[in-house]
PDB file of C-alpha atoms in Angstrom:
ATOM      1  CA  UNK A   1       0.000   0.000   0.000  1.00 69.00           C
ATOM      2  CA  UNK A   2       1.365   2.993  -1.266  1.00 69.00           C
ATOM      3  CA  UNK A   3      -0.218   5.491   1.616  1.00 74.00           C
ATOM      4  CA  UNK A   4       0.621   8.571  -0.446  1.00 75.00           C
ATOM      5  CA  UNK A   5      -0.863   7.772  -3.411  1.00 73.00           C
ATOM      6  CA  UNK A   6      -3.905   6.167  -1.106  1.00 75.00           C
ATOM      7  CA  UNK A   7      -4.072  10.165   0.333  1.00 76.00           C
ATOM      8  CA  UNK A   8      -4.061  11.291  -3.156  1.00 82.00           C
ATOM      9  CA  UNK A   9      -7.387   9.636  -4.075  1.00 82.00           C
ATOM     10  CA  UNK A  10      -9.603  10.509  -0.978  1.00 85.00           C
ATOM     11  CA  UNK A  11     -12.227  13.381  -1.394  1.00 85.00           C
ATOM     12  CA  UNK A  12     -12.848  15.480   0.920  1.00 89.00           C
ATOM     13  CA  UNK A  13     -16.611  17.253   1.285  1.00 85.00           C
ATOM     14  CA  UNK A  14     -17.504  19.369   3.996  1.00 86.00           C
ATOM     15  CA  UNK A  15     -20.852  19.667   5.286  1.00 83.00           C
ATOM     16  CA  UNK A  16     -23.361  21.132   7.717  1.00 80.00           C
ATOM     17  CA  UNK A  17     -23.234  19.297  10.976  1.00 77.00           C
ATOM     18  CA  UNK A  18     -26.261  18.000  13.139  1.00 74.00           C
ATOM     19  CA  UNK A  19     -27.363  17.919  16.265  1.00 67.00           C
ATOM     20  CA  UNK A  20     -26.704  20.642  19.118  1.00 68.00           C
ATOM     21  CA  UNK A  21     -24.467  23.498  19.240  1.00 66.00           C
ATOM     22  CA  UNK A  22     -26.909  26.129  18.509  1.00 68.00           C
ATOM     23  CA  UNK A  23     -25.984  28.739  16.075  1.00 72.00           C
ATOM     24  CA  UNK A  24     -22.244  27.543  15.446  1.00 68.00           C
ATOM     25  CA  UNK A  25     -24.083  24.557  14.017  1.00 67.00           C
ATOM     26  CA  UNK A  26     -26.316  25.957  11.447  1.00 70.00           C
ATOM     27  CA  UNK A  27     -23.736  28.400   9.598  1.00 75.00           C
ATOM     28  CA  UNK A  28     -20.618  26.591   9.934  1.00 77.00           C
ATOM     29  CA  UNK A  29     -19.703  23.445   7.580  1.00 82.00           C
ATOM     30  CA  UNK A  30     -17.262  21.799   9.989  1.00 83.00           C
ATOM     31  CA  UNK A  31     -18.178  18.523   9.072  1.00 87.00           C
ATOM     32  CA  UNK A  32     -15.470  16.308   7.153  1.00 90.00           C
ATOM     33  CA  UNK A  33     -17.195  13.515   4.730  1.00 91.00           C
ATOM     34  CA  UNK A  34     -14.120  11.444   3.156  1.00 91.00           C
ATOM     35  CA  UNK A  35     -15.038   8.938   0.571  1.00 91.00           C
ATOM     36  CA  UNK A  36     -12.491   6.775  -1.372  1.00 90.00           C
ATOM     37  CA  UNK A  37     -12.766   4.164  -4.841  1.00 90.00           C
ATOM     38  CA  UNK A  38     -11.481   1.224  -4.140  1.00 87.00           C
ATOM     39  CA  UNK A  39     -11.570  -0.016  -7.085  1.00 85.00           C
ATOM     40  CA  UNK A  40      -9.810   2.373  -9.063  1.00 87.00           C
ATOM     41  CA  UNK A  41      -7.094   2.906  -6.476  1.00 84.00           C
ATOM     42  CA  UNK A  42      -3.871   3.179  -7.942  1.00 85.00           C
ATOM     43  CA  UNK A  43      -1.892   2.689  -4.656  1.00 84.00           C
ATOM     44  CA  UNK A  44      -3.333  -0.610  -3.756  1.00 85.00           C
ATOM     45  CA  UNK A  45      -2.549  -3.693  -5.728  1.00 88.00           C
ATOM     46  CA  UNK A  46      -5.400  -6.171  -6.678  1.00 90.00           C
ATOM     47  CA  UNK A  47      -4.874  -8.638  -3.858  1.00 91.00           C
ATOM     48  CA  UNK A  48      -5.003  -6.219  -1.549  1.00 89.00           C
ATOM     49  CA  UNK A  49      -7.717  -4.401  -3.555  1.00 88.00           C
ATOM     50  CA  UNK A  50      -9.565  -7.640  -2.685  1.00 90.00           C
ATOM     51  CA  UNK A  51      -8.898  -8.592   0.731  1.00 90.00           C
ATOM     52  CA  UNK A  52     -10.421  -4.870   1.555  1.00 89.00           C
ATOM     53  CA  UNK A  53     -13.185  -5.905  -0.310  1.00 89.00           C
ATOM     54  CA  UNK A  54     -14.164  -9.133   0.718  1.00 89.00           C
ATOM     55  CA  UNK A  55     -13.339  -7.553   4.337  1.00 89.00           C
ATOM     56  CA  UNK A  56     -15.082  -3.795   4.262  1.00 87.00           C
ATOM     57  CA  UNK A  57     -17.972  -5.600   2.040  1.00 87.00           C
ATOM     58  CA  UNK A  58     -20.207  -3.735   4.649  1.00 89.00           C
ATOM     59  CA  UNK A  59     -19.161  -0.470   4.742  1.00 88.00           C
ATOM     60  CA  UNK A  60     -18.433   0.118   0.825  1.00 88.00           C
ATOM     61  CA  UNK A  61     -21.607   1.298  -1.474  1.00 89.00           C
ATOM     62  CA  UNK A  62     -22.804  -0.725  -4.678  1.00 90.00           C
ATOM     63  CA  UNK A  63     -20.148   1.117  -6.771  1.00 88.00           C
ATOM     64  CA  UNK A  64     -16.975   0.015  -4.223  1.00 86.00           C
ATOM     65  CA  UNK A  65     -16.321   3.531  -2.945  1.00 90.00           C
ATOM     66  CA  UNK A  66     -15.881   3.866   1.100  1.00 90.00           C
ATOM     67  CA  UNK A  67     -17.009   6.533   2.754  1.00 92.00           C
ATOM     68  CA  UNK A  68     -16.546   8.106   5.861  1.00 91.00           C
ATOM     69  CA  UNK A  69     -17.822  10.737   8.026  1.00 90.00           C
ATOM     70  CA  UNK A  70     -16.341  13.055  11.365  1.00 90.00           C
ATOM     71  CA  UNK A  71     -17.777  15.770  13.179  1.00 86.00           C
ATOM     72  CA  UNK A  72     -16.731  14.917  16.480  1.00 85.00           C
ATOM     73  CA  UNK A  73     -14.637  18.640  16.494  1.00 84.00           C
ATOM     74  CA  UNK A  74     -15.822  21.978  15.996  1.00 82.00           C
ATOM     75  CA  UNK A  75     -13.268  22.253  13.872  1.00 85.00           C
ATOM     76  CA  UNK A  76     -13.393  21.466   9.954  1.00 87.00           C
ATOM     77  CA  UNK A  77      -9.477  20.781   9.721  1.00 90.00           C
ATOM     78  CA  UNK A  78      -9.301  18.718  13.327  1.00 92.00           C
ATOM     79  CA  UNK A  79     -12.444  16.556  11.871  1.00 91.00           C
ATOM     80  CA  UNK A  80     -10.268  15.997   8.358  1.00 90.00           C
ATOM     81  CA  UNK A  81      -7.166  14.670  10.252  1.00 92.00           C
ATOM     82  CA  UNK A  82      -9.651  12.530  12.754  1.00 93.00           C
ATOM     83  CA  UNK A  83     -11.261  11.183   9.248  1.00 92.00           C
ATOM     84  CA  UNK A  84      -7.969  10.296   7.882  1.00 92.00           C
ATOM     85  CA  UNK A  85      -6.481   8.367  10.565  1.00 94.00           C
ATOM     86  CA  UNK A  86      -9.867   6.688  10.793  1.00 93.00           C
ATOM     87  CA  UNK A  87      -9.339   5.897   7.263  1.00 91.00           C
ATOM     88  CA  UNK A  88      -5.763   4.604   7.929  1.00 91.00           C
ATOM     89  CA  UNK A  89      -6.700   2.303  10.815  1.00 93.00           C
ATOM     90  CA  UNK A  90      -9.752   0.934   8.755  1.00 91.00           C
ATOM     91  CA  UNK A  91      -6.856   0.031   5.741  1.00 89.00           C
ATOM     92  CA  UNK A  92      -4.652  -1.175   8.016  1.00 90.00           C
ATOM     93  CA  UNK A  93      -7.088  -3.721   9.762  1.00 91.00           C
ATOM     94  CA  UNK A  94      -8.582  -4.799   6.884  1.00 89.00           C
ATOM     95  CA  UNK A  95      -4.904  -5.574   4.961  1.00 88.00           C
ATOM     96  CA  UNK A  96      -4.362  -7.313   7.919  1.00 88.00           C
ATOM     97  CA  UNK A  97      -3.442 -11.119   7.615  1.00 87.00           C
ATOM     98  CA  UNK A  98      -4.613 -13.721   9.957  1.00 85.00           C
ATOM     99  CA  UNK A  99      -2.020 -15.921  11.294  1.00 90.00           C
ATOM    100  CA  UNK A 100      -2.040 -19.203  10.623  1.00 92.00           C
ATOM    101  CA  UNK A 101      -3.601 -21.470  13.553  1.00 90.00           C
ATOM    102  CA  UNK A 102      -1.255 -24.178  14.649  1.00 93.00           C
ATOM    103  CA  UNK A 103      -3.489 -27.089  15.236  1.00 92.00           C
ATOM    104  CA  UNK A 104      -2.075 -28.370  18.852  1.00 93.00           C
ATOM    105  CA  UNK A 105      -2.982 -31.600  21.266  1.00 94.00           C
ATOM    106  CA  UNK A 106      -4.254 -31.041  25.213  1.00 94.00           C
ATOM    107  CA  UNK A 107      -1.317 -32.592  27.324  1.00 96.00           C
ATOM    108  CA  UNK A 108      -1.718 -35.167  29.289  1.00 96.00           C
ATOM    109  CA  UNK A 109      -2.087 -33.426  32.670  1.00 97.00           C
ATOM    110  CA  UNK A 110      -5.093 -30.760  31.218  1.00 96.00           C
ATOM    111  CA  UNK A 111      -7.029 -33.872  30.030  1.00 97.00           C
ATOM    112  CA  UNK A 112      -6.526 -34.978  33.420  1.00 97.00           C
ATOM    113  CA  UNK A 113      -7.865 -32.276  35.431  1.00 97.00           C
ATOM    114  CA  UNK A 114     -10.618 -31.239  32.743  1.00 97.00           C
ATOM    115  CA  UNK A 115     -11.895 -35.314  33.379  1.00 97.00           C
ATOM    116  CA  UNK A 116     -11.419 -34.628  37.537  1.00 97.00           C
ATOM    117  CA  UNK A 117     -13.415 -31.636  37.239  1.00 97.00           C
ATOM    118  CA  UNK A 118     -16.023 -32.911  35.355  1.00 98.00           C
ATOM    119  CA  UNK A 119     -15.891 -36.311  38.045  1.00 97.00           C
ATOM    120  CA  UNK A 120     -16.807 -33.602  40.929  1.00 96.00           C
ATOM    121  CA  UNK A 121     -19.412 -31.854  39.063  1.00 96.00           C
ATOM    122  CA  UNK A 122     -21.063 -34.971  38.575  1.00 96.00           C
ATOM    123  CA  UNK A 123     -20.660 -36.128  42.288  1.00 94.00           C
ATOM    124  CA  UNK A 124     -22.010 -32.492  43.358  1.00 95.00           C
ATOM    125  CA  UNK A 125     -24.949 -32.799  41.077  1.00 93.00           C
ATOM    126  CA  UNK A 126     -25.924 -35.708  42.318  1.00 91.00           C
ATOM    127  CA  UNK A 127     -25.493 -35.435  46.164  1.00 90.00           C
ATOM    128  CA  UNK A 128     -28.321 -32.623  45.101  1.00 91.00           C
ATOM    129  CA  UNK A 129     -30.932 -35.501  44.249  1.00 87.00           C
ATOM    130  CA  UNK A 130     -33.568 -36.592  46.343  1.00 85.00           C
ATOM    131  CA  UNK A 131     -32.584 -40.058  47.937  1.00 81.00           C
ATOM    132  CA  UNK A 132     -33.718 -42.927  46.271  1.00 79.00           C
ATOM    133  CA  UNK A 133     -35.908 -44.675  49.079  1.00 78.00           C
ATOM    134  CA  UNK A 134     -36.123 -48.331  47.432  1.00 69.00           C
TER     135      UNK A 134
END
């Protein structure tokens, strides 16, 4: 991943925020909406172009473009540099690859206290049962 061609290719669109804040709200645009192609990305190659994919499947619209949205500042330019790293962190997650699991055998001594535990479960369980008065 090539991250400055990556911060090449976001757009940036400021907008209106919502919710309180009273007059600041209404006439300033300090909200940051980023939105990136993935599919036409130049600084991603196709595997990983795919793995984000297959992996961001939910957050990417019908034409594969992500798109995010801060307006946790007051502040336009603070709410483009939150956007960004959010951006980041969602690449870097989803470019992440799983290690592979080492299939491994219980020793000897875990089987033997998982089987002991489960002995004096049983024996507690059933000291709990009405006697049998045959």
């Amino acid at each position: 991943m090539d991250k400055q061609q990556v911060h090449r290719e976001l757009t940036f669109k400021a907008v209106r925020s919502s919710g309180a804040g009273g007059q600041h709200v209404n006439k300033v645009s300090s909200k940051v909406e980023l939105s990136f192609n993935l599919l036409e990305s130049e600084g991603l190659t196709e595997k990983e172009k795919e793995r984000l994919q297959s992996k961001l499947s939910s957050r990417l619209t019908n034409e594969g473009v992500l798109i995010l949205q801060c307006d946790e500042a007051r502040s336009q330019h603070k709410n483009k540099e939150l956007v960004v790293k959010r951006f980041f962190d969602i690449l870097k997650k989803g470019l992440e690859v799983p290690k592979k699991r080492m299939p491994t055998k219980p020793t000897k001594s875990a089987v033997e206290k998982r089987l002991k535990l489960k002995k004096m479960s049983a024996e507690r369980k059933a000291s709990r049962r009405k006697p049998n008065l045959d």
